[in-house]
Tab-separated table of C-alpha atoms and ligand atoms in Angstrom:
chain	number	residue	atom	x	y	z
A	684	UNK	CA	19.348	-11.369	-3.033
A	685	UNK	CA	19.964	-8.400	-5.270
A	686	UNK	CA	17.651	-5.909	-6.739
A	687	UNK	CA	17.921	-4.156	-10.261
A	688	UNK	CA	16.560	-0.905	-11.444
A	689	UNK	CA	13.716	-1.213	-13.882
A	690	UNK	CA	15.261	1.601	-15.921
A	691	UNK	CA	18.369	-0.823	-16.081
A	692	UNK	CA	20.860	2.059	-16.030
A	693	UNK	CA	22.051	1.783	-12.432
A	694	UNK	CA	24.011	-0.931	-10.606
A	695	UNK	CA	22.224	-3.801	-8.986
A	696	UNK	CA	22.177	-3.437	-5.151
A	697	UNK	CA	21.609	-5.490	-1.971
A	698	UNK	CA	18.268	-5.443	-0.006
A	699	UNK	CA	19.819	-3.021	2.353
A	700	UNK	CA	20.963	-0.533	-0.319
A	701	UNK	CA	17.564	-0.815	-2.030
A	702	UNK	CA	15.822	0.065	1.166
A	703	UNK	CA	18.136	2.999	2.041
A	704	UNK	CA	17.951	4.452	-1.439
A	705	UNK	CA	14.271	3.885	-2.140
A	706	UNK	CA	14.632	4.847	-5.826
A	707	UNK	CA	17.595	3.763	-8.038
A	708	UNK	CA	19.885	6.675	-9.136
A	709	UNK	CA	18.587	6.247	-12.623
A	710	UNK	CA	14.957	6.980	-11.224
A	711	UNK	CA	13.993	3.273	-11.858
A	712	UNK	CA	12.122	1.216	-9.227
A	713	UNK	CA	14.061	-1.728	-7.712
A	714	UNK	CA	12.906	-5.131	-8.583
A	715	UNK	CA	14.149	-8.586	-7.314
A	716	UNK	CA	16.749	-10.296	-9.635
A	717	UNK	CA	14.902	-13.520	-9.083
A	718	UNK	CA	11.741	-14.842	-7.718
A	719	UNK	CA	11.818	-18.523	-6.282
A	720	UNK	CA	8.343	-20.053	-5.702
A	721	UNK	CA	7.762	-21.453	-2.156
A	722	UNK	CA	7.266	-25.155	-1.821
A	723	UNK	CA	3.855	-26.553	-2.635
A	724	UNK	CA	4.014	-28.360	0.578
A	725	UNK	CA	4.277	-25.083	2.532
A	726	UNK	CA	1.399	-23.678	0.470
A	727	UNK	CA	-0.932	-26.695	1.137
A	728	UNK	CA	-0.121	-26.838	4.718
A	729	UNK	CA	-0.534	-23.080	5.265
A	730	UNK	CA	-3.204	-23.391	7.779
A	731	UNK	CA	-0.834	-25.095	10.119
A	732	UNK	CA	1.696	-22.025	10.280
A	733	UNK	CA	1.374	-18.828	12.450
A	734	UNK	CA	1.200	-15.530	10.602
A	735	UNK	CA	4.626	-14.811	11.694
A	736	UNK	CA	6.122	-18.053	10.279
A	737	UNK	CA	4.266	-17.418	7.092
A	738	UNK	CA	5.540	-13.882	6.748
A	739	UNK	CA	9.214	-15.093	7.487
A	740	UNK	CA	8.882	-17.910	4.682
A	741	UNK	CA	7.417	-15.291	2.275
A	742	UNK	CA	9.920	-12.464	2.708
A	743	UNK	CA	13.000	-14.329	3.550
A	744	UNK	CA	14.462	-14.812	0.126
A	745	UNK	CA	14.186	-11.061	-0.661
A	746	UNK	CA	15.894	-10.025	2.550
A	747	UNK	CA	18.619	-12.692	2.174
A	748	UNK	CA	21.548	-12.459	4.546
A	749	UNK	CA	21.130	-8.716	5.065
A	750	UNK	CA	19.245	-9.008	8.378
A	751	UNK	CA	20.144	-11.942	10.694
A	752	UNK	CA	17.334	-14.486	10.849
A	753	UNK	CA	16.507	-13.790	14.484
A	754	UNK	CA	16.430	-10.053	13.952
A	755	UNK	CA	14.048	-10.479	10.965
A	756	UNK	CA	11.837	-12.577	12.919
A	757	UNK	CA	11.761	-9.879	15.630
A	758	UNK	CA	10.887	-7.408	12.959
A	759	UNK	CA	8.057	-9.444	11.619
A	760	UNK	CA	6.707	-10.076	15.114
A	761	UNK	CA	6.586	-6.237	15.833
A	762	UNK	CA	5.097	-5.536	12.419
A	763	UNK	CA	2.283	-8.091	12.695
A	764	UNK	CA	0.925	-6.824	16.126
A	765	UNK	CA	-2.705	-7.078	15.062
A	766	UNK	CA	-5.337	-9.222	13.311
A	767	UNK	CA	-6.252	-9.614	9.658
A	768	UNK	CA	-9.758	-11.135	9.797
A	769	UNK	CA	-11.557	-12.458	6.814
A	770	UNK	CA	-15.230	-11.582	6.968
A	771	UNK	CA	-18.226	-13.015	5.189
A	772	UNK	CA	-20.110	-10.461	3.261
A	773	UNK	CA	-22.463	-12.365	0.933
A	774	UNK	CA	-22.374	-15.774	-0.838
A	775	UNK	CA	-18.985	-16.271	-2.416
A	776	UNK	CA	-17.884	-12.814	-1.306
A	777	UNK	CA	-15.663	-11.994	1.659
A	778	UNK	CA	-13.782	-9.034	2.738
A	779	UNK	CA	-10.248	-9.101	4.306
A	780	UNK	CA	-10.037	-6.249	6.936
A	781	UNK	CA	-6.629	-4.821	6.861
A	782	UNK	CA	-7.345	-1.895	9.167
A	783	UNK	CA	-6.753	-3.174	12.616
A	784	UNK	CA	-3.236	-1.745	12.824
A	785	UNK	CA	-2.288	1.654	14.664
A	786	UNK	CA	-3.557	3.935	12.091
A	787	UNK	CA	-6.305	1.764	10.853
A	788	UNK	CA	-5.083	1.522	7.086
A	789	UNK	CA	-3.338	-1.440	5.527
A	790	UNK	CA	-0.168	0.704	5.049
A	791	UNK	CA	0.687	0.009	8.761
A	792	UNK	CA	2.227	-3.158	7.771
A	793	UNK	CA	4.541	-1.836	5.170
A	794	UNK	CA	5.511	1.160	7.249
A	795	UNK	CA	6.236	-0.714	10.377
A	796	UNK	CA	8.231	-3.221	8.548
A	797	UNK	CA	10.360	-0.592	6.684
A	798	UNK	CA	10.726	1.501	9.841
A	799	UNK	CA	12.207	-1.410	11.595
A	800	UNK	CA	14.513	-2.454	8.706
A	801	UNK	CA	15.816	0.979	8.387
A	802	UNK	CA	16.238	1.418	12.070
A	803	UNK	CA	18.328	-1.858	12.068
A	804	UNK	CA	20.481	-0.663	8.897
A	805	UNK	CA	21.151	2.718	10.377
A	806	UNK	CA	21.752	1.745	14.001
A	807	UNK	CA	25.528	2.226	13.844
A	808	UNK	CA	25.856	5.039	11.359
A	809	UNK	CA	26.648	8.369	12.945
A	810	UNK	CA	24.578	10.155	10.350
A	811	UNK	CA	20.777	10.640	10.383
A	812	UNK	CA	18.645	9.534	7.564
A	813	UNK	CA	15.656	11.664	6.546
A	814	UNK	CA	12.523	9.748	5.219
A	815	UNK	CA	10.736	11.867	2.633
A	816	UNK	CA	7.368	10.766	1.806
A	817	UNK	CA	4.284	12.073	-0.301
A	818	UNK	CA	0.870	11.007	0.931
A	819	UNK	CA	-2.543	10.988	-0.543
A	820	UNK	CA	-3.969	10.351	2.898
A	821	UNK	CA	-3.146	7.050	4.514
A	822	UNK	CA	0.686	6.685	3.830
A	823	UNK	CA	1.374	9.783	5.937
A	824	UNK	CA	-0.297	8.495	9.033
A	825	UNK	CA	1.126	4.951	8.714
A	826	UNK	CA	4.617	6.325	8.205
A	827	UNK	CA	4.361	8.743	10.906
A	828	UNK	CA	3.154	6.050	13.351
A	829	UNK	CA	5.601	3.396	12.007
A	830	UNK	CA	8.657	5.512	12.432
A	831	UNK	CA	7.692	7.495	15.561
A	832	UNK	CA	10.695	7.427	17.974
A	833	UNK	CA	12.847	5.428	15.647
A	834	UNK	CA	16.529	6.577	16.403
A	835	UNK	CA	18.515	8.349	13.795
A	836	UNK	CA	15.637	8.608	11.513
A	837	UNK	CA	13.680	11.827	10.687
A	838	UNK	CA	10.406	11.770	8.797
A	839	UNK	CA	9.206	14.572	6.535
A	840	UNK	CA	5.653	14.059	5.103
A	841	UNK	CA	4.064	16.010	2.339
A	842	UNK	CA	0.357	16.005	1.863
A	843	UNK	CA	-2.061	17.899	-0.306
A	844	UNK	CA	-3.934	20.628	1.581
A	845	UNK	CA	-7.710	19.976	2.199
A	846	UNK	CA	-7.603	16.752	0.301
A	847	UNK	CA	-7.118	14.322	3.150
A	848	UNK	CA	-9.680	13.673	5.749
A	849	UNK	CA	-9.829	15.287	9.183
A	850	UNK	CA	-8.719	12.011	10.894
A	851	UNK	CA	-5.962	11.454	8.419
A	852	UNK	CA	-4.618	14.930	8.862
A	853	UNK	CA	-4.501	14.635	12.578
A	854	UNK	CA	-2.715	11.169	12.312
A	855	UNK	CA	0.076	12.880	10.459
A	856	UNK	CA	0.416	16.263	12.014
A	857	UNK	CA	0.036	15.592	15.707
A	858	UNK	CA	2.870	13.206	16.645
A	859	UNK	CA	5.834	15.545	16.987
A	860	UNK	CA	9.189	14.175	17.832
A	861	UNK	CA	10.855	12.965	14.616
A	862	UNK	CA	7.861	13.568	12.535
A	863	UNK	CA	7.329	16.850	10.516
A	864	UNK	CA	4.268	17.462	8.291
A	865	UNK	CA	4.364	19.820	5.197
A	866	UNK	CA	1.022	20.986	3.867
A	867	UNK	CA	1.182	21.576	0.109
A	868	UNK	CA	-1.047	23.852	-1.705
A	869	UNK	CA	-1.736	21.393	-4.666
A	870	UNK	CA	-2.679	17.815	-5.390
A	871	UNK	CA	-1.092	14.438	-4.353
A	872	UNK	CA	0.700	14.271	-7.718
A	873	UNK	CA	2.303	17.755	-6.974
A	874	UNK	CA	3.563	16.229	-3.596
A	875	UNK	CA	4.789	13.150	-5.260
A	876	UNK	CA	6.568	15.109	-7.935
A	877	UNK	CA	8.336	17.431	-5.399
A	878	UNK	CA	9.617	14.182	-3.649
A	879	UNK	CA	10.880	12.842	-6.923
A	880	UNK	CA	12.624	16.115	-7.554
A	881	UNK	CA	14.366	15.937	-4.228
A	882	UNK	CA	15.728	12.471	-4.932
A	883	UNK	CA	17.316	13.698	-8.214
A	884	UNK	CA	18.680	16.902	-6.629
A	885	UNK	CA	22.413	16.249	-6.351
A	886	UNK	CA	23.109	19.415	-4.426
A	887	UNK	CA	20.583	18.212	-1.790
A	888	UNK	CA	21.749	14.665	-1.784
A	889	UNK	CA	25.369	15.611	-1.178
A	890	UNK	CA	24.253	17.276	2.140
A	891	UNK	CA	21.928	14.756	3.581
A	892	UNK	CA	20.967	11.301	3.499
A	893	UNK	CA	17.431	10.997	2.022
A	894	UNK	CA	15.261	8.086	1.481
A	895	UNK	CA	11.735	7.335	0.545
A	896	UNK	CA	8.936	5.529	2.405
A	897	UNK	CA	6.344	5.594	-0.448
A	898	UNK	CA	5.100	2.330	-1.740
A	899	UNK	CA	8.024	2.326	-4.294
A	900	UNK	CA	10.436	1.436	-1.412
A	901	UNK	CA	10.777	-2.405	-1.538
A	902	UNK	CA	10.451	-2.642	2.353
A	903	UNK	CA	6.951	-1.124	2.128
A	904	UNK	CA	6.060	-3.003	-0.928
A	905	UNK	CA	7.244	-6.634	-0.243
A	906	UNK	CA	5.475	-7.151	3.172
A	907	UNK	CA	2.142	-6.525	1.543
A	908	UNK	CA	2.377	-9.957	0.172
A	909	UNK	CA	1.585	-11.256	3.636
A	910	UNK	CA	-2.173	-10.229	3.336
A	911	UNK	CA	-2.856	-12.564	0.485
A	912	UNK	CA	-1.171	-15.468	2.344
A	913	UNK	CA	-3.058	-14.713	5.382
A	914	UNK	CA	-6.382	-14.650	3.425
A	915	UNK	CA	-5.642	-17.991	1.800
A	916	UNK	CA	-4.804	-19.404	5.182
A	917	UNK	CA	-8.155	-18.512	6.471
A	918	UNK	CA	-10.213	-19.916	3.568
A	919	UNK	CA	-12.176	-23.047	4.501
A	920	UNK	CA	-12.781	-23.952	0.882
A	921	UNK	CA	-9.372	-23.857	-0.887
A	922	UNK	CA	-10.591	-25.548	-3.864
A	923	UNK	CA	-12.853	-22.876	-5.432
A	924	UNK	CA	-11.192	-20.405	-7.834
A	925	UNK	CA	-9.817	-17.486	-5.753
A	926	UNK	CA	-10.137	-13.945	-6.891
A	927	UNK	CA	-8.877	-10.717	-5.049
A	928	UNK	CA	-10.319	-7.371	-5.744
A	929	UNK	CA	-7.924	-4.808	-4.630
A	930	UNK	CA	-8.776	-1.149	-4.421
A	931	UNK	CA	-5.872	0.424	-6.241
A	932	UNK	CA	-4.127	3.830	-6.508
A	933	UNK	CA	-0.473	3.411	-6.880
A	934	UNK	CA	-0.777	-0.303	-7.428
A	935	UNK	CA	1.688	-1.432	-4.879
A	936	UNK	CA	-0.681	-3.471	-2.878
A	937	UNK	CA	-2.091	-5.366	-5.806
A	938	UNK	CA	1.443	-5.753	-7.258
A	939	UNK	CA	2.377	-7.397	-4.094
A	940	UNK	CA	-0.532	-9.795	-4.572
A	941	UNK	CA	0.628	-10.565	-7.942
A	942	UNK	CA	4.004	-11.379	-6.653
A	943	UNK	CA	2.414	-13.658	-4.048
A	944	UNK	CA	0.952	-15.567	-7.004
A	945	UNK	CA	4.437	-15.905	-8.520
A	946	UNK	CA	5.412	-17.484	-5.244
A	947	UNK	CA	2.918	-20.146	-5.774
A	948	UNK	CA	-0.176	-18.868	-3.987
A	949	UNK	CA	-3.029	-20.249	-6.028
A	950	UNK	CA	-4.873	-17.073	-7.075
A	951	UNK	CA	-6.974	-17.307	-10.125
A	952	UNK	CA	-7.257	-13.681	-11.006
A	953	UNK	CA	-6.876	-10.158	-9.690
A	954	UNK	CA	-9.270	-7.094	-9.992
A	955	UNK	CA	-7.911	-3.690	-9.676
A	956	UNK	CA	-10.855	-1.704	-8.655
A	957	UNK	CA	-10.509	2.071	-8.867
A	958	UNK	CA	-12.329	5.459	-8.874
A	959	UNK	CA	-12.512	7.973	-11.649
A	960	UNK	CA	-8.717	7.838	-11.928
A	961	UNK	CA	-9.094	5.242	-14.654
A	962	UNK	CA	-5.606	4.990	-16.271
A	963	UNK	CA	-5.258	1.306	-15.675
A	964	UNK	CA	-8.812	0.219	-16.743
A	965	UNK	CA	-8.181	2.230	-19.872
A	966	UNK	CA	-4.758	0.777	-20.468
A	967	UNK	CA	-6.161	-2.835	-20.157
A	968	UNK	CA	-8.764	-1.969	-22.751
A	969	UNK	CA	-6.697	-0.046	-25.136
A	970	UNK	CA	-3.065	-1.129	-24.427
A	971	UNK	CA	-2.226	2.626	-24.328
A	972	UNK	CA	-0.889	3.969	-21.147
A	973	UNK	CA	-1.860	7.679	-20.781
A	974	UNK	CA	-1.051	9.126	-17.425
A	975	UNK	CA	-3.379	11.975	-16.474
A	976	UNK	CA	-3.479	14.575	-13.678
A	977	UNK	CA	-5.353	12.971	-10.887
A	978	UNK	CA	-9.058	13.910	-10.192
A	979	UNK	CA	-10.417	14.305	-6.625
A	980	UNK	CA	-12.705	11.579	-5.435
A	981	UNK	CA	-14.298	10.337	-2.144
A	982	UNK	CA	-11.840	7.480	-2.248
A	983	UNK	CA	-8.881	9.779	-2.145
A	984	UNK	CA	-6.078	7.412	-1.313
A	985	UNK	CA	-6.696	6.227	-4.907
A	986	UNK	CA	-6.547	9.673	-6.548
A	987	UNK	CA	-3.387	8.908	-8.530
A	988	UNK	CA	-2.892	9.888	-12.073
A	989	UNK	CA	0.265	7.955	-12.807
A	990	UNK	CA	0.447	4.771	-10.728
A	991	UNK	CA	4.093	4.345	-9.773
A	992	UNK	CA	4.097	0.686	-9.027
A	993	UNK	CA	2.467	-0.343	-12.472
A	994	UNK	CA	5.821	-0.844	-14.015
A	995	UNK	CA	6.551	-3.564	-11.553
A	996	UNK	CA	3.279	-5.267	-12.541
A	997	UNK	CA	4.319	-5.106	-16.125
A	998	UNK	CA	7.878	-6.587	-15.203
A	999	UNK	CA	6.221	-9.554	-13.392
A	1000	UNK	CA	4.490	-10.379	-16.693
A	1001	UNK	CA	7.722	-9.805	-18.758
A	1002	UNK	CA	6.105	-6.677	-20.336
A	1003	UNK	CA	3.611	-9.114	-22.167
A	1004	UNK	CA	0.350	-7.479	-22.508
A	1005	UNK	CA	-1.783	-10.492	-23.322
A	1006	UNK	CA	-0.306	-12.488	-20.297
A	1007	UNK	CA	-1.030	-9.474	-17.970
A	1008	UNK	CA	-4.480	-9.050	-19.427
A	1009	UNK	CA	-5.403	-12.631	-18.590
A	1010	UNK	CA	-4.562	-12.282	-14.787
A	1011	UNK	CA	-5.623	-8.725	-14.244
A	1012	UNK	CA	-8.921	-7.195	-14.799
A	1013	UNK	CA	-9.663	-3.536	-13.857
A	1014	UNK	CA	-12.640	-1.565	-13.425
A	1015	UNK	CA	-13.405	2.131	-12.546
A	1016	UNK	CA	-16.373	3.461	-10.584
A	1017	UNK	CA	-17.839	6.825	-9.933
A	1018	UNK	CA	-18.350	8.437	-6.527
A	1019	UNK	CA	-22.100	7.888	-7.040
A	1020	UNK	CA	-21.608	4.120	-7.518
A	1021	UNK	CA	-19.282	4.052	-4.517
A	1022	UNK	CA	-21.876	5.664	-2.290
A	1023	UNK	CA	-24.607	3.318	-3.535
A	1024	UNK	CA	-22.336	0.333	-2.717
A	1025	UNK	CA	-21.678	1.622	0.835
A	1026	UNK	CA	-25.434	2.055	1.435
A	1027	UNK	CA	-26.099	-1.391	-0.063
A	1028	UNK	CA	-23.496	-3.113	2.131
A	1029	UNK	CA	-24.848	-1.284	5.086
A	1030	UNK	CA	-28.499	-2.129	4.535
A	1031	UNK	CA	-28.153	-5.670	3.137
A	1032	UNK	CA	-25.001	-7.138	4.657
A	1033	UNK	CA	-24.917	-5.218	7.836
A	1034	UNK	CA	-21.358	-3.951	6.934
A	1035	UNK	CA	-20.013	-0.559	7.105
A	1036	UNK	CA	-17.352	-0.171	4.328
A	1037	UNK	CA	-15.066	2.736	3.699
A	1038	UNK	CA	-15.241	4.329	0.302
A	1039	UNK	CA	-12.021	2.288	-0.904
A	1040	UNK	CA	-13.494	-1.176	0.274
A	1041	UNK	CA	-16.738	-0.209	-1.370
A	1042	UNK	CA	-14.952	0.305	-4.718
A	1043	UNK	CA	-13.245	-3.146	-4.016
A	1044	UNK	CA	-16.707	-4.578	-3.540
A	1045	UNK	CA	-17.943	-3.106	-6.721
A	1046	UNK	CA	-15.031	-4.765	-8.554
A	1047	UNK	CA	-16.251	-8.079	-7.281
A	1048	UNK	CA	-19.861	-7.491	-8.294
A	1049	UNK	CA	-18.804	-6.540	-11.893
A	1050	UNK	CA	-16.483	-9.536	-12.043
A	1051	UNK	CA	-19.075	-12.051	-10.774
A	1052	UNK	CA	-21.707	-11.112	-13.357
A	1053	UNK	CA	-19.605	-12.924	-15.989
A	1054	UNK	CA	-17.706	-15.169	-13.686
A	1055	UNK	CA	-20.050	-16.954	-11.302
A	1056	UNK	CA	-18.752	-19.714	-9.005
A	1057	UNK	CA	-15.676	-17.776	-8.032
A	1058	UNK	CA	-14.656	-17.098	-4.468
A	1059	UNK	CA	-13.952	-13.355	-4.257
A	1060	UNK	CA	-12.234	-11.462	-1.640
A	1061	UNK	CA	-12.089	-7.789	-1.608
A	1062	UNK	CA	-9.626	-6.039	0.506
A	1063	UNK	CA	-10.918	-3.549	3.079
A	1064	UNK	CA	-8.014	-1.128	3.108
A	1065	UNK	CA	-9.123	1.417	5.726
A	1066	UNK	CA	-11.522	1.611	8.739
A	1067	UNK	CA	-14.531	3.756	7.690
A	1068	UNK	CA	-13.946	6.139	10.513
A	1069	UNK	CA	-11.044	7.500	8.401
A	1070	UNK	CA	-13.464	8.749	6.030
A	1071	UNK	CA	-16.288	9.878	8.476
A	1072	UNK	CA	-17.324	12.888	6.417
A	1073	UNK	CA	-18.013	10.534	3.521
A	1074	UNK	CA	-19.340	7.571	5.262
A	1075	UNK	CA	-21.824	8.991	7.878
A	1076	UNK	CA	-24.145	10.987	5.687
A	1077	UNK	CA	-24.328	7.746	3.370
A	1078	UNK	CA	-25.374	5.308	5.933
A	1079	UNK	CA	-27.194	8.044	7.961
A	1080	UNK	CA	-25.462	6.548	11.164
A	1081	UNK	CA	-22.735	7.574	13.328
A	1082	UNK	CA	-19.535	5.711	13.804
A	1083	UNK	CA	-17.650	5.580	17.096
A	1084	UNK	CA	-14.029	6.631	17.172
A	1085	UNK	CA	-11.932	3.434	17.845
A	1086	UNK	CA	-9.170	4.037	20.555
A	1087	UNK	CA	-6.431	4.482	18.006
A	1088	UNK	CA	-8.289	7.408	16.520
A	1089	UNK	CA	-9.592	8.815	19.798
A	1090	UNK	CA	-5.856	9.199	20.826
A	1091	UNK	CA	-5.082	11.767	18.086
A	1092	UNK	CA	-8.371	13.627	17.397
A	1093	UNK	CA	-8.370	16.220	19.857
A	1094	UNK	CA	-4.576	16.926	19.557
A	1095	UNK	CA	-3.261	20.126	17.878
A	1096	UNK	CA	-2.233	20.048	14.187
A	1097	UNK	CA	1.208	21.187	13.490
A	1098	UNK	CA	2.199	21.557	9.819
A	1099	UNK	CA	4.423	23.810	7.665
A	1100	UNK	CA	2.997	25.098	4.555
A	1101	UNK	CA	5.066	24.509	1.273
A	1102	UNK	CA	4.199	25.825	-2.350
A	1103	UNK	CA	6.975	24.553	-4.434
A	1104	UNK	CA	10.197	22.507	-4.633
A	1105	UNK	CA	12.434	25.373	-3.621
A	1106	UNK	CA	10.657	25.799	-0.279
A	1107	UNK	CA	10.732	21.981	0.263
A	1108	UNK	CA	14.390	22.050	-0.299
A	1109	UNK	CA	15.144	24.838	2.028
A	1110	UNK	CA	12.951	23.235	4.634
A	1111	UNK	CA	15.027	19.973	4.372
A	1112	UNK	CA	18.298	21.773	4.585
A	1113	UNK	CA	17.208	23.804	7.639
A	1114	UNK	CA	15.723	20.767	9.626
B	2027	PLP	C1	-2.992	3.639	-0.259
B	2027	PLP	C2	-4.416	3.107	-0.213
B	2027	PLP	C3	-4.984	2.374	-1.322
B	2027	PLP	C4	-4.173	2.174	-2.569
B	2027	PLP	O1	-3.116	1.362	-2.404
B	2027	PLP	P1	-1.991	1.260	-3.597
B	2027	PLP	O2	-1.054	0.202	-3.070
B	2027	PLP	O3	-1.511	2.597	-3.642
B	2027	PLP	O4	-2.674	0.820	-4.752
B	2027	PLP	C5	-6.310	1.973	-1.171
B	2027	PLP	N1	-7.066	2.180	-0.051
B	2027	PLP	C6	-6.459	2.816	0.951
B	2027	PLP	C7	-7.418	3.037	2.154
B	2027	PLP	C8	-5.219	3.424	0.891
B	2027	PLP	O5	-4.652	3.982	1.942
């Protein structure tokens, strides 16, 4: 399987090359040349397969011959070393908990899969590869943990100073070894734009092998399809119209869900639930796409003013607005509404949601007002402990640190300060 650049001004490349490059030379995102639906028999018998078998079926066509079958199966096995439970919340509302991995956010799956693919591709090359990534919170920790100790791979993570939670900061600044954290005096968009600059800087690229681990990388993006299949597998009633509400920031996760639908998973509709960064809700209302500087919210992993994966969603619908609008609804919520939802879930459903999950839940509630008799699943993308400062005052209760968090919380932070692209560049060249 080859991948083409969505800007269409770069050569098509193999899975391996797309993973190593991250972004195409023309700055476009890579997209699969073809998408072949899975057999209806597989989908209707999905409950008989293990998660690992499902994942293999789902991703195999995209990887092709680039990774031998047995190795791909091992990579999948190591990637999926935790559970993905579907939890009842209310009548016709469930949540899928994606936070049972090492850093307690859904990004663990993509990061672990990508780290292992890259490790495999780079195993015999004499040259180290540097993974450069910008994080609004959870990516950093997941990438740091996923790549920790992977040979011949160095990781450099940029994060916006004071805009990630204490737990998140600890997860990305305390691991050491091949992981370096850079604290940027700015927003996530500033971090992301510095990373983009690095990938366009020929004088830098001629001196080092650089790749990205942001959700634009196909090895992070594609495995996110697994969740939607795992959710479907666990559904008792597979007949009722199925709707997913996905808390969305860069729109990689939801885009993977939409790809899962293309592979034949019977999903009736998607809801992109978001915070005050309402570029996509606005776009779906007005058909005008206006990126804006991101605003800070309590669901900070979604503080994105120009969602990078949205162009892939448009491509999935051949850039046809009407078709897209039929499958994708999108709503924006304030921090006040998000807190109210967290409190409601705690009091009435005995469920502690993190701010992102709460936004997903709100998306379901809005949708079901006009669409009763649908079976809705919102994705719980992070454990509430990752957003302790927000969650505890709302529910007026304390949350215990799970072992994964306990292991990092008392460790010493190590980060380098970075103000602008020139400083980033000199850091990369020195390290
Ligand atoms: C990254 C993240 C999101 C947003 O996911 P996208 O794929 O960027 O849309 C939502 N919630 C949490 C907790 C995240 O870490």
